[in-house]
Coordinates of C-alpha atoms and ligand atoms in Angstrom, one line a residue:
M248 CA 0.0 0.0 0.0
S249 CA 1.4 3.4 -0.9
Q250 CA 1.1 5.8 2.0
T251 CA 1.2 9.4 1.0
R252 CA 2.7 11.7 3.6
I253 CA 0.4 14.4 5.1
P254 CA 2.4 17.6 5.4
I255 CA 1.8 20.2 8.0
L256 CA 1.0 22.7 5.2
D257 CA 0.5 22.4 1.5
L258 CA 0.8 25.6 -0.5
K259 CA 0.3 24.0 -3.9
P260 CA -3.5 24.0 -4.1
Q261 CA -3.6 27.7 -3.4
Y262 CA -1.0 28.5 -6.1
Q263 CA -2.8 26.3 -8.6
A264 CA -6.1 28.1 -8.0
I265 CA -4.5 31.6 -8.6
Q266 CA -1.7 30.7 -10.9
A267 CA -2.7 32.8 -13.9
E268 CA -3.2 35.9 -11.8
I269 CA 0.1 35.5 -10.0
Q270 CA 2.0 35.0 -13.2
A271 CA 0.3 38.1 -14.8
A272 CA 1.3 40.1 -11.7
V273 CA 4.9 38.9 -11.7
H274 CA 5.1 39.5 -15.5
R275 CA 3.8 43.0 -15.0
V276 CA 6.6 43.8 -12.5
L277 CA 9.3 42.2 -14.7
E278 CA 8.1 44.3 -17.7
S279 CA 8.0 47.5 -15.6
G280 CA 11.7 47.3 -14.6
Q281 CA 10.8 48.8 -11.2
F282 CA 11.8 46.3 -8.5
I283 CA 12.3 48.3 -5.3
L284 CA 9.4 50.2 -3.9
G285 CA 7.5 52.2 -6.6
P286 CA 3.9 51.9 -7.6
E287 CA 3.4 48.1 -6.9
V288 CA 4.4 48.6 -3.3
R289 CA 2.4 51.8 -2.9
E290 CA -0.7 50.1 -4.3
F291 CA -0.4 47.0 -2.1
E292 CA 0.2 49.3 0.9
A293 CA -2.9 51.2 0.1
A294 CA -5.0 48.1 -0.4
A295 CA -3.7 46.5 2.9
A296 CA -4.3 49.7 4.8
A297 CA -7.9 49.9 3.5
Y298 CA -8.5 46.2 4.3
L299 CA -7.0 46.4 7.8
G300 CA -8.7 49.8 8.6
V301 CA -5.6 51.8 9.3
K302 CA -4.3 55.1 8.0
H303 CA -0.8 53.9 7.1
A304 CA 0.8 50.7 5.9
I305 CA 4.6 50.5 5.3
G306 CA 6.0 47.5 3.4
V307 CA 9.3 46.1 4.7
N308 CA 11.6 43.1 4.3
S309 CA 10.1 40.8 7.0
G310 CA 7.9 40.5 10.0
T311 CA 11.0 40.7 12.2
D312 CA 12.0 44.0 10.6
A313 CA 8.4 45.2 10.9
L314 CA 8.6 44.6 14.7
M315 CA 12.0 46.3 15.1
I316 CA 11.1 49.3 12.9
A317 CA 7.7 49.8 14.6
L318 CA 9.4 49.7 18.1
R319 CA 12.0 52.2 17.0
A320 CA 9.5 54.4 15.3
L321 CA 7.6 54.6 18.6
G322 CA 10.8 55.8 20.3
I323 CA 11.7 52.6 22.1
G324 CA 15.4 51.8 22.4
P325 CA 18.4 51.1 24.7
G326 CA 17.5 51.0 28.4
D327 CA 13.8 50.5 27.8
E328 CA 11.7 47.5 28.8
V329 CA 9.0 45.9 26.7
I330 CA 6.6 43.5 28.2
T331 CA 5.8 40.5 26.0
T332 CA 4.8 36.9 26.0
P333 CA 7.3 34.1 26.5
F334 CA 5.2 31.8 24.2
S335 CA 6.0 32.9 20.7
F336 CA 8.5 32.5 17.9
F337 CA 11.9 34.0 18.8
A338 CA 11.5 36.9 16.4
T339 CA 9.2 38.6 18.9
A340 CA 11.8 38.8 21.7
E341 CA 14.7 39.1 19.3
S342 CA 13.3 42.3 17.8
I343 CA 13.1 43.9 21.2
S344 CA 16.7 42.8 22.1
N345 CA 18.1 43.8 18.7
I346 CA 17.0 47.5 19.2
G347 CA 18.8 47.5 22.6
A348 CA 15.7 47.2 24.7
K349 CA 14.9 44.4 27.2
P350 CA 12.2 41.9 26.7
V351 CA 10.3 41.4 30.0
F352 CA 8.1 38.4 30.0
A353 CA 4.6 38.0 31.5
D354 CA 3.0 34.6 31.5
I355 CA 0.2 33.5 29.3
E356 CA -3.4 32.3 29.6
V357 CA -4.1 28.6 29.3
G358 CA -7.2 29.0 27.2
S359 CA -5.9 31.4 24.5
F360 CA -2.1 30.7 24.6
N361 CA -1.8 34.5 24.6
L362 CA -0.3 37.1 27.0
D363 CA -2.3 37.1 30.3
P364 CA -3.4 40.7 31.1
N365 CA -3.5 39.8 34.8
A366 CA 0.3 39.0 34.7
I367 CA 1.3 42.3 33.2
A368 CA 0.9 44.8 36.1
D369 CA 3.5 43.1 38.2
K370 CA 6.1 43.5 35.4
I371 CA 5.8 47.2 35.0
T372 CA 8.8 49.3 36.2
S373 CA 9.9 52.9 35.6
K374 CA 11.7 51.6 32.5
T375 CA 8.7 50.0 30.9
K376 CA 7.8 51.7 27.6
A377 CA 5.6 49.3 25.7
I378 CA 3.6 46.1 25.7
L379 CA 4.0 43.7 22.8
P380 CA 1.2 41.2 22.6
V381 CA 1.3 38.4 20.0
H382 CA -1.9 37.2 18.4
L383 CA -0.6 33.6 18.6
Y384 CA -1.9 31.0 16.1
G385 CA -4.2 33.7 14.6
N386 CA -6.2 34.3 17.8
P387 CA -6.6 37.9 18.9
A388 CA -5.0 38.7 22.3
A389 CA -7.0 40.3 25.2
M390 CA -6.6 43.8 23.7
S391 CA -9.1 45.7 25.8
R392 CA -7.4 44.8 29.1
I393 CA -4.0 45.3 27.5
L394 CA -5.0 48.8 26.2
A395 CA -6.4 49.7 29.6
I396 CA -3.1 48.8 31.3
A397 CA -1.2 50.7 28.6
E398 CA -3.4 53.8 29.0
T399 CA -3.0 53.8 32.8
H400 CA 0.8 53.6 32.7
N401 CA 1.3 55.6 29.5
L402 CA 2.8 52.7 27.5
K403 CA 2.9 52.1 23.8
V404 CA 1.2 48.9 22.4
V405 CA 2.8 47.1 19.4
E406 CA 0.9 44.2 18.1
D407 CA 2.8 41.2 16.7
C408 CA 0.3 40.2 14.0
A409 CA 2.6 37.8 12.1
Q410 CA 0.2 34.9 12.5
A411 CA -3.0 36.8 12.3
F412 CA -3.6 38.7 9.1
G413 CA -7.3 39.4 8.9
A414 CA -8.1 38.4 12.5
V415 CA -10.8 40.5 14.1
Y416 CA -11.0 41.5 17.7
K417 CA -14.3 40.4 19.2
G418 CA -13.7 40.8 22.9
D419 CA -11.2 39.6 25.5
C420 CA -12.9 36.4 26.5
I421 CA -12.9 33.4 24.3
S422 CA -16.7 33.4 24.1
C423 CA -17.4 37.1 24.7
D424 CA -21.1 37.6 25.2
G425 CA -20.6 41.4 25.3
T426 CA -22.6 41.9 28.5
C427 CA -19.8 43.1 30.8
A428 CA -19.3 46.8 30.7
D429 CA -16.1 47.8 29.1
D430 CA -15.7 51.1 27.2
I431 CA -12.4 50.1 25.6
R432 CA -13.8 46.8 24.3
D433 CA -16.8 48.5 22.8
R434 CA -14.5 51.0 21.1
I435 CA -12.2 48.4 19.5
Q436 CA -14.7 45.6 18.9
G437 CA -14.8 44.6 15.3
Q438 CA -11.4 46.1 14.4
R439 CA -8.8 43.9 12.7
V440 CA -5.7 43.2 14.6
G441 CA -2.9 45.6 13.8
A442 CA -5.4 48.5 13.9
I443 CA -5.8 48.4 17.6
G444 CA -2.5 49.3 19.2
H445 CA -0.1 52.2 18.4
A446 CA 1.4 50.0 15.7
G447 CA 1.1 46.5 14.3
A448 CA 3.6 44.3 12.6
F449 CA 2.8 41.6 10.0
S450 CA 4.9 38.9 8.3
F451 CA 4.4 37.7 4.8
F452 CA 6.7 34.7 5.3
P453 CA 5.3 32.1 2.8
T454 CA 3.6 29.9 5.4
K455 CA 1.6 32.8 7.0
N456 CA -2.1 33.3 6.3
L457 CA -1.2 36.0 3.8
G458 CA 2.1 34.7 2.5
A459 CA 4.4 36.0 -0.2
Y460 CA 6.7 33.9 -2.4
G461 CA 9.7 35.0 -0.3
D462 CA 10.2 37.2 2.7
G463 CA 8.1 40.3 3.4
G464 CA 6.5 42.3 6.2
L465 CA 4.3 45.3 6.9
I466 CA 4.0 47.9 9.6
V467 CA 0.6 49.5 10.2
T468 CA -0.3 52.6 12.2
N469 CA -2.7 55.4 12.5
D470 CA 0.0 57.8 13.7
D471 CA 1.5 60.0 11.0
Q472 CA 4.8 60.4 12.8
V473 CA 5.3 56.7 13.4
A474 CA 4.5 56.1 9.7
E475 CA 7.0 58.8 8.6
L476 CA 9.7 57.4 10.9
S477 CA 9.0 53.8 9.7
Q478 CA 9.3 55.0 6.1
M479 CA 12.7 56.6 6.9
L480 CA 14.0 53.6 8.8
R481 CA 13.3 51.2 6.0
V482 CA 15.6 53.2 3.6
H483 CA 18.7 54.0 5.7
G484 CA 17.1 56.7 7.8
S485 CA 16.4 59.1 5.0
K486 CA 13.4 61.0 3.6
E487 CA 15.4 62.3 0.7
R488 CA 18.1 60.2 -1.0
Y489 CA 21.7 61.0 0.3
R490 CA 20.3 63.0 3.2
N491 CA 20.4 60.3 5.9
E492 CA 19.2 61.7 9.2
I493 CA 19.1 58.6 11.4
L494 CA 20.6 55.1 11.4
G495 CA 18.2 52.9 9.6
Y496 CA 18.1 49.7 7.6
N497 CA 17.8 48.4 4.1
S498 CA 14.4 46.8 4.6
R499 CA 12.0 47.2 1.7
L500 CA 9.2 45.1 0.5
D501 CA 10.1 43.8 -3.0
A502 CA 7.9 45.0 -5.8
I503 CA 7.4 41.4 -7.1
Q504 CA 6.3 40.3 -3.6
A505 CA 3.9 43.4 -3.3
A506 CA 2.3 42.5 -6.7
I507 CA 1.8 38.9 -5.5
L508 CA 0.4 40.0 -2.2
G509 CA -2.0 42.3 -4.0
V510 CA -3.5 39.3 -5.8
K511 CA -3.6 37.2 -2.6
L512 CA -5.2 40.0 -0.5
R513 CA -8.4 39.6 -2.6
Y514 CA -8.7 36.0 -1.3
I515 CA -7.7 36.3 2.3
D516 CA -11.2 36.4 3.7
T517 CA -12.2 33.2 1.9
W518 CA -9.0 31.5 2.9
N519 CA -9.4 32.5 6.5
Q520 CA -13.0 31.4 6.5
H521 CA -11.9 28.0 5.2
R522 CA -9.3 27.7 7.9
R523 CA -12.0 28.3 10.5
E524 CA -14.1 25.6 8.9
V525 CA -11.1 23.2 9.1
A526 CA -10.7 24.1 12.7
E527 CA -14.4 23.5 13.5
T528 CA -14.1 20.1 11.8
Y529 CA -11.1 19.1 13.9
T530 CA -12.9 20.2 17.0
R531 CA -15.9 18.0 16.1
L532 CA -13.7 15.0 15.2
L533 CA -11.6 15.3 18.4
A534 CA -14.5 16.0 20.8
N535 CA -14.6 14.0 24.0
V536 CA -11.2 12.3 23.6
D537 CA -9.6 12.0 27.0
A538 CA -6.2 13.7 27.2
I539 CA -6.9 15.9 24.1
V540 CA -7.9 19.5 24.7
T541 CA -9.1 21.2 21.5
P542 CA -8.7 25.0 21.1
A543 CA -11.8 27.2 21.5
I544 CA -13.2 28.4 18.2
A545 CA -12.9 32.0 19.3
A546 CA -14.7 34.7 17.4
G547 CA -12.4 36.5 15.0
H548 CA -9.6 33.8 15.2
V549 CA -8.1 33.0 11.8
F550 CA -6.4 29.7 12.7
H551 CA -2.9 30.2 11.4
Q552 CA -2.4 27.1 13.5
Y553 CA -4.9 24.6 15.0
T554 CA -3.1 23.7 18.2
I555 CA -4.4 21.1 20.6
R556 CA -3.0 20.1 24.0
I557 CA -2.1 16.5 24.8
L558 CA -2.2 15.9 28.5
N559 CA -0.5 13.3 30.8
G560 CA 3.0 13.8 29.4
Q561 CA 2.2 11.9 26.2
R562 CA 2.7 14.7 23.7
D563 CA 6.2 13.7 22.4
R564 CA 5.2 10.1 22.0
V565 CA 2.0 11.0 20.1
H566 CA 4.0 13.4 17.9
Q567 CA 6.5 10.6 17.1
R568 CA 3.8 8.0 16.5
L569 CA 2.1 10.3 14.0
A570 CA 5.4 11.0 12.3
D571 CA 6.0 7.2 11.9
Q572 CA 2.7 7.0 10.1
G573 CA 3.6 9.9 7.7
I574 CA 1.5 12.6 9.4
S575 CA 3.4 15.8 10.1
T576 CA 2.5 17.7 13.2
M577 CA 4.5 20.5 14.8
I578 CA 5.4 21.8 18.2
Y579 CA 5.0 25.6 18.3
Y580 CA 6.9 26.2 20.5
P581 CA 9.0 23.5 22.3
V582 CA 11.0 26.1 24.3
P583 CA 9.6 29.4 25.6
Q584 CA 11.6 32.4 24.4
D585 CA 12.9 33.1 27.9
Q586 CA 14.5 29.7 28.2
L587 CA 16.3 29.8 24.8
P588 CA 20.1 29.5 25.0
V589 CA 20.5 33.2 23.9
Y590 CA 18.9 34.3 27.2
Q591 CA 20.5 31.6 29.3
G592 CA 20.1 32.3 33.0
Q593 CA 18.5 35.7 32.5
Y594 CA 14.9 34.8 33.3
P595 CA 12.9 32.7 35.7
T596 CA 10.5 30.2 34.1
Y597 CA 6.9 31.2 33.6
P598 CA 4.8 28.2 34.7
V599 CA 1.9 28.3 32.3
S600 CA 4.1 28.8 29.3
E601 CA 6.5 26.1 30.5
K602 CA 3.6 23.6 30.9
L603 CA 2.0 24.4 27.6
A604 CA 5.3 24.0 25.8
Q605 CA 5.2 20.4 26.9
E606 CA 1.6 19.9 25.8
V607 CA 1.0 21.7 22.5
L608 CA 0.7 20.0 19.2
S609 CA -0.2 21.8 16.0
L610 CA -2.1 19.8 13.4
P611 CA -1.9 20.1 9.6
I612 CA -4.0 23.1 8.5
W613 CA -4.4 25.0 5.2
P614 CA -7.5 26.4 3.6
E615 CA -8.0 23.6 1.1
L616 CA -7.4 20.7 3.6
T617 CA -10.0 18.1 2.8
L618 CA -12.4 16.3 5.2
E619 CA -10.9 12.9 4.1
I620 CA -7.4 13.9 5.2
Q621 CA -8.7 15.5 8.4
E622 CA -10.5 12.2 9.3
K623 CA -7.3 10.3 8.7
I624 CA -5.4 12.6 11.0
A625 CA -8.0 12.5 13.7
H626 CA -8.3 8.7 13.5
A627 CA -4.5 8.3 13.8
L628 CA -4.3 10.9 16.6
I629 CA -7.1 9.2 18.7
E630 CA -5.4 5.8 18.2
A631 CA -2.0 7.2 19.3
V632 CA -3.5 8.8 22.4
K633 CA -5.3 5.5 23.3
E634 CA -2.0 3.6 23.0
S635 CA -0.5 6.1 25.3
G636 CA -3.3 5.5 27.8
Q637 CA -2.7 1.7 27.7
A638 CA 1.0 2.2 28.0
S639 CA 0.5 4.1 31.2
I640 CA -1.7 1.4 32.7
V641 CA 0.7 -1.4 31.9
Ligands
PLP890 C1 6.8 34.5 11.6 C2 6.8 35.3 12.9 C3 7.5 36.5 13.0 C4 8.6 36.9 12.1 O1 8.3 37.1 10.8 P1 9.4 37.0 9.6 O2 8.7 37.5 8.4 O3 9.7 35.5 9.5 O4 10.5 37.8 10.0 C5 7.4 37.2 14.2 N1 6.5 36.9 15.1 C6 5.8 35.8 15.0 C7 4.8 35.4 16.1 C8 5.9 34.9 13.9 O5 5.1 33.8 13.8

């Protein structure tokens, strides 16, 4: 029997569906001879800003650069502290460290995997300048409580939206019923992530919900000054060529990538909707399995990842068992940022984040994932978890 491997992500069906449009867009850029910034980048920036509901969008080289430039454009730098989540891809903390500031970690919530607003207050010092929540796996963070803390302490808020293009904020609680009184929540409800804080940073790494065919990133803001500084920072700190005013970067979004992203932006709502349907199907297929905790299908979540928890210390065994059967699953993230070798000995452990790092398992997800494949994955997963149960009895 030939067993086809199930990848964690398959980008081919999406490309096949829009191939003609992508090729026309790439061809147009090749014919234009304009490869760095120029009209393609401006048009994509305008379309992305309109979609996200922000005044300014600035295309850059990567999501990591978007974070660094956004932080610097907000005046954050050496000696400053930025409160963020331990449970994210290292680019989050790295961007803070790379601009000379210090990442200060606050633990996460079990249900959302996101920064726990109740853990933030304790971490605020006279050096704290900003809070950097991550909308992990595509799930909006608890932005109304985060904004409330930021307003009280006069802090900036930079959203790491790398995994959450198109996600919509619908309240802090996983199943917000909108009955608790909250002015800030009412003000921001219905906004897309990135439009909520002082600045937002997106990644167009090919595997993200809105992915380019190469690296790319975007800074969004409603603040004219932050936008102008971001535009300067992406071109060596200059407004005019050869009049460099500050130390910047070479960090521009390629015109070819902008043209590709302009095509893909038209489909993002459909793709995100399909991701939600895939997530709902997994949750149905995996309901009532002991030792598996499925993620809540939170309103506004765009399911960059569908991440379950496997309890009783069986995660690594189940992960391996599925790999042996040709089913790829991923652990995002096996080591919280604070415990990475780069920060060795600098931070205590954060118990919730530490525990979830041992339990999380992300299942294959992409918009075109079929029910047939999902059933195979769910079946193999349930069998693997049952074997674990028997193993622990014996
Ligand atoms: C992908 C990612 C980034 C970095 O984006 P790049 O475009 O790869 O630089 C930052 N933060 C999070 C949470 C990410 O998932």
